[in-house]
């Protein structure tokens, strides 16, 4: 059985991330892990989270795919002039800079800037925030992929695939609404870090869910 594990917003919470990685590796001997973005800001250990993800899996039996979230976009935009730095700092950038003890190093910013915006397989679309229906995937605006929000009860069609995303936190998450699963359960706000497990051979929502406390 081929499995894909999707992990929701981390926001500098290194303890839950490391515990989740252990849970995932205990669950299966191999597989793919898709991190849905927002690795930095608000939480205390953004640097440790980024370094963990940059280092990659400890075993060649695992593949990691890290997607870009809006907080990675804010941080890199503050550095290259696309965004106002105060906007980033007011949204958790101060905590990120504190975790680094100064400016974010260029290799880390370059890694964030180069992250892909989405990942697809036979049955699912993985993205940080969402996709806009009515547009082909190749025509999606990067802003929507990182910033779009859904109403709680929205399902959607998504070209016959299941949409897996984070970005919109709620203590009620993870939730599956028809063809959509939201995995942002507000870890940095005292909630849990959530992971959805998908059987790659089967369409639809998660086969099971894994959670660790913040």
XYZ file of C-alpha atoms in Angstrom:
214
model
C 0.000 0.000 0.000
C 1.294 3.452 -0.988
C 0.435 6.194 1.506
C 0.551 9.983 1.516
C 0.567 11.925 4.784
C -0.500 15.592 4.748
C 0.483 17.765 7.726
C -1.229 21.072 8.525
C 0.110 24.464 9.614
C 3.099 24.259 11.993
C 3.919 27.942 12.744
C 7.158 27.463 14.635
C 5.921 24.622 16.853
C 8.936 22.320 16.653
C 7.882 19.943 19.441
C 4.591 18.925 17.812
C 6.321 18.652 14.434
C 8.963 16.242 15.716
C 6.341 14.173 17.532
C 4.216 14.057 14.388
C 7.147 12.881 12.285
C 7.656 10.061 14.800
C 3.950 9.160 14.611
C 4.078 9.060 10.831
C 7.210 6.903 10.747
C 5.692 4.544 13.307
C 2.537 4.266 11.199
C 4.257 3.012 8.036
C 7.749 1.956 6.898
C 7.678 4.326 3.903
C 5.562 6.927 2.169
C 5.235 10.526 1.085
C 4.736 13.451 3.462
C 3.240 16.695 2.144
C 3.684 19.688 4.445
C 0.980 22.243 3.670
C 2.887 25.451 4.420
C 3.121 28.078 7.188
C 6.218 26.723 8.895
C 7.180 30.052 10.452
C 5.749 32.980 12.464
C 3.800 33.252 15.717
C 5.334 30.171 17.357
C 8.663 30.142 19.241
C 10.862 27.887 17.084
C 10.518 28.859 13.426
C 14.225 28.389 12.802
C 14.174 24.814 14.127
C 11.135 23.983 11.995
C 12.772 25.330 8.834
C 16.038 23.526 9.550
C 14.175 20.260 10.145
C 12.304 20.523 6.849
C 15.384 21.635 4.902
C 17.298 18.609 6.215
C 14.644 16.251 4.854
C 13.704 12.731 5.967
C 16.152 10.548 7.833
C 15.435 7.528 5.621
C 15.483 7.199 1.810
C 12.213 5.265 2.142
C 10.439 8.589 2.737
C 9.777 11.523 0.430
C 9.013 14.977 1.814
C 7.284 17.723 -0.159
C 7.062 21.146 1.509
C 4.575 23.589 -0.008
C 4.672 27.365 0.343
C 2.261 29.095 2.700
C 1.288 32.736 2.965
C 3.653 33.245 5.900
C 6.642 32.089 3.856
C 5.436 34.501 1.165
C 5.221 37.364 3.668
C 8.716 36.684 4.992
C 10.381 36.471 1.592
C 8.367 39.430 0.325
C 9.505 41.541 3.264
C 13.074 40.693 2.304
C 12.844 41.344 -1.447
C 10.551 44.373 -1.280
C 7.305 42.802 -2.533
C 5.652 43.276 0.855
C 5.873 45.836 3.629
C 8.105 44.473 6.383
C 5.830 45.802 9.135
C 2.975 43.698 7.740
C 5.043 40.548 8.189
C 6.322 41.583 11.619
C 2.776 42.268 12.825
C 1.718 38.778 11.696
C 4.318 36.749 13.549
C 7.558 37.876 11.966
C 8.821 39.269 15.275
C 8.733 35.779 16.790
C 10.503 34.375 13.738
C 13.330 36.909 13.969
C 13.638 36.153 17.691
C 14.049 32.448 16.940
C 16.908 33.298 14.592
C 18.461 35.842 16.943
C 18.532 38.297 14.027
C 17.800 38.347 10.295
C 16.686 35.154 8.566
C 19.738 33.741 6.709
C 19.702 33.944 2.921
C 19.779 30.149 2.415
C 16.597 29.852 4.473
C 14.889 32.687 2.592
C 15.949 31.165 -0.722
C 14.514 27.798 0.354
C 11.201 29.419 1.286
C 11.046 31.381 -1.961
C 11.589 28.268 -4.068
C 8.878 26.139 -2.423
C 6.171 24.846 -4.799
C 2.626 26.152 -4.441
C 0.781 22.871 -4.926
C 1.183 19.123 -5.339
C -1.185 16.782 -7.151
C -1.515 13.048 -7.526
C -4.092 10.773 -9.138
C -6.823 11.519 -6.614
C -5.918 14.685 -4.714
C -4.748 18.296 -4.824
C -2.565 19.501 -1.951
C -2.216 23.269 -1.431
C -1.779 25.692 1.446
C -4.998 27.711 1.196
C -7.170 26.560 -1.689
C -7.920 26.718 -5.404
C -10.454 28.788 -7.288
C -12.991 26.679 -9.141
C -13.570 27.588 -12.775
C -9.859 27.988 -13.517
C -7.476 25.284 -14.680
C -4.787 24.467 -12.141
C -2.095 25.983 -14.361
C -4.062 29.255 -14.425
C -4.466 29.581 -10.649
C -3.143 32.813 -9.156
C -0.372 32.295 -6.602
C -2.202 34.658 -4.234
C -5.258 32.382 -4.212
C -3.189 29.248 -3.636
C -1.649 30.860 -0.541
C -4.453 33.133 0.721
C -7.892 31.876 -0.373
C -10.389 30.998 2.359
C -13.462 28.750 2.203
C -16.679 28.969 4.138
C -16.921 26.052 6.570
C -19.665 24.201 4.708
C -18.213 24.460 1.191
C -17.363 21.196 -0.570
C -16.523 21.910 -4.230
C -15.826 19.785 -7.287
C -12.081 20.315 -7.907
C -11.997 18.414 -11.212
C -13.008 15.150 -9.550
C -10.185 15.279 -6.995
C -10.138 15.775 -3.234
C -8.682 19.106 -2.061
C -6.377 19.006 0.978
C -5.368 22.332 2.558
C -4.651 24.292 5.730
C -4.503 28.084 6.247
C -7.901 28.571 7.940
C -7.497 27.506 11.593
C -10.245 26.128 13.782
C -10.318 23.925 16.882
C -12.990 21.932 14.994
C -10.418 20.900 12.392
C -9.436 18.587 10.867
C -12.717 18.475 8.987
C -13.767 16.883 5.728
C -16.567 18.647 3.875
C -17.411 16.521 0.850
C -14.463 16.913 -1.536
C -12.342 19.081 0.788
C -10.308 18.507 3.972
C -8.974 21.363 6.128
C -6.024 20.318 8.318
C -5.271 23.586 10.137
C -6.311 22.756 13.694
C -4.570 25.789 15.215
C -1.500 24.176 16.710
C 0.125 27.537 17.455
C -3.057 28.740 19.182
C -3.038 25.883 21.678
C -4.727 23.342 19.400
C -3.302 20.201 17.874
C -1.069 19.509 14.894
C -3.043 17.356 12.468
C -2.077 14.896 9.760
C -4.352 13.164 7.248
C -3.373 9.730 5.924
C -4.406 8.900 2.360
C -4.312 5.585 0.513
C -2.863 6.581 -2.853
C -4.874 3.901 -4.655
C -8.252 5.175 -3.414
C -10.083 8.449 -4.166
C -11.698 10.645 -1.558
C -10.869 11.867 1.911
C -8.503 10.606 4.593
C -8.279 6.939 5.518
C -7.437 8.068 9.047
C -6.172 11.083 11.001
C -3.171 11.522 13.296
C -2.902 14.315 15.876
C -0.410 15.515 18.457
C -0.954 18.162 21.107
C 0.813 21.516 21.002
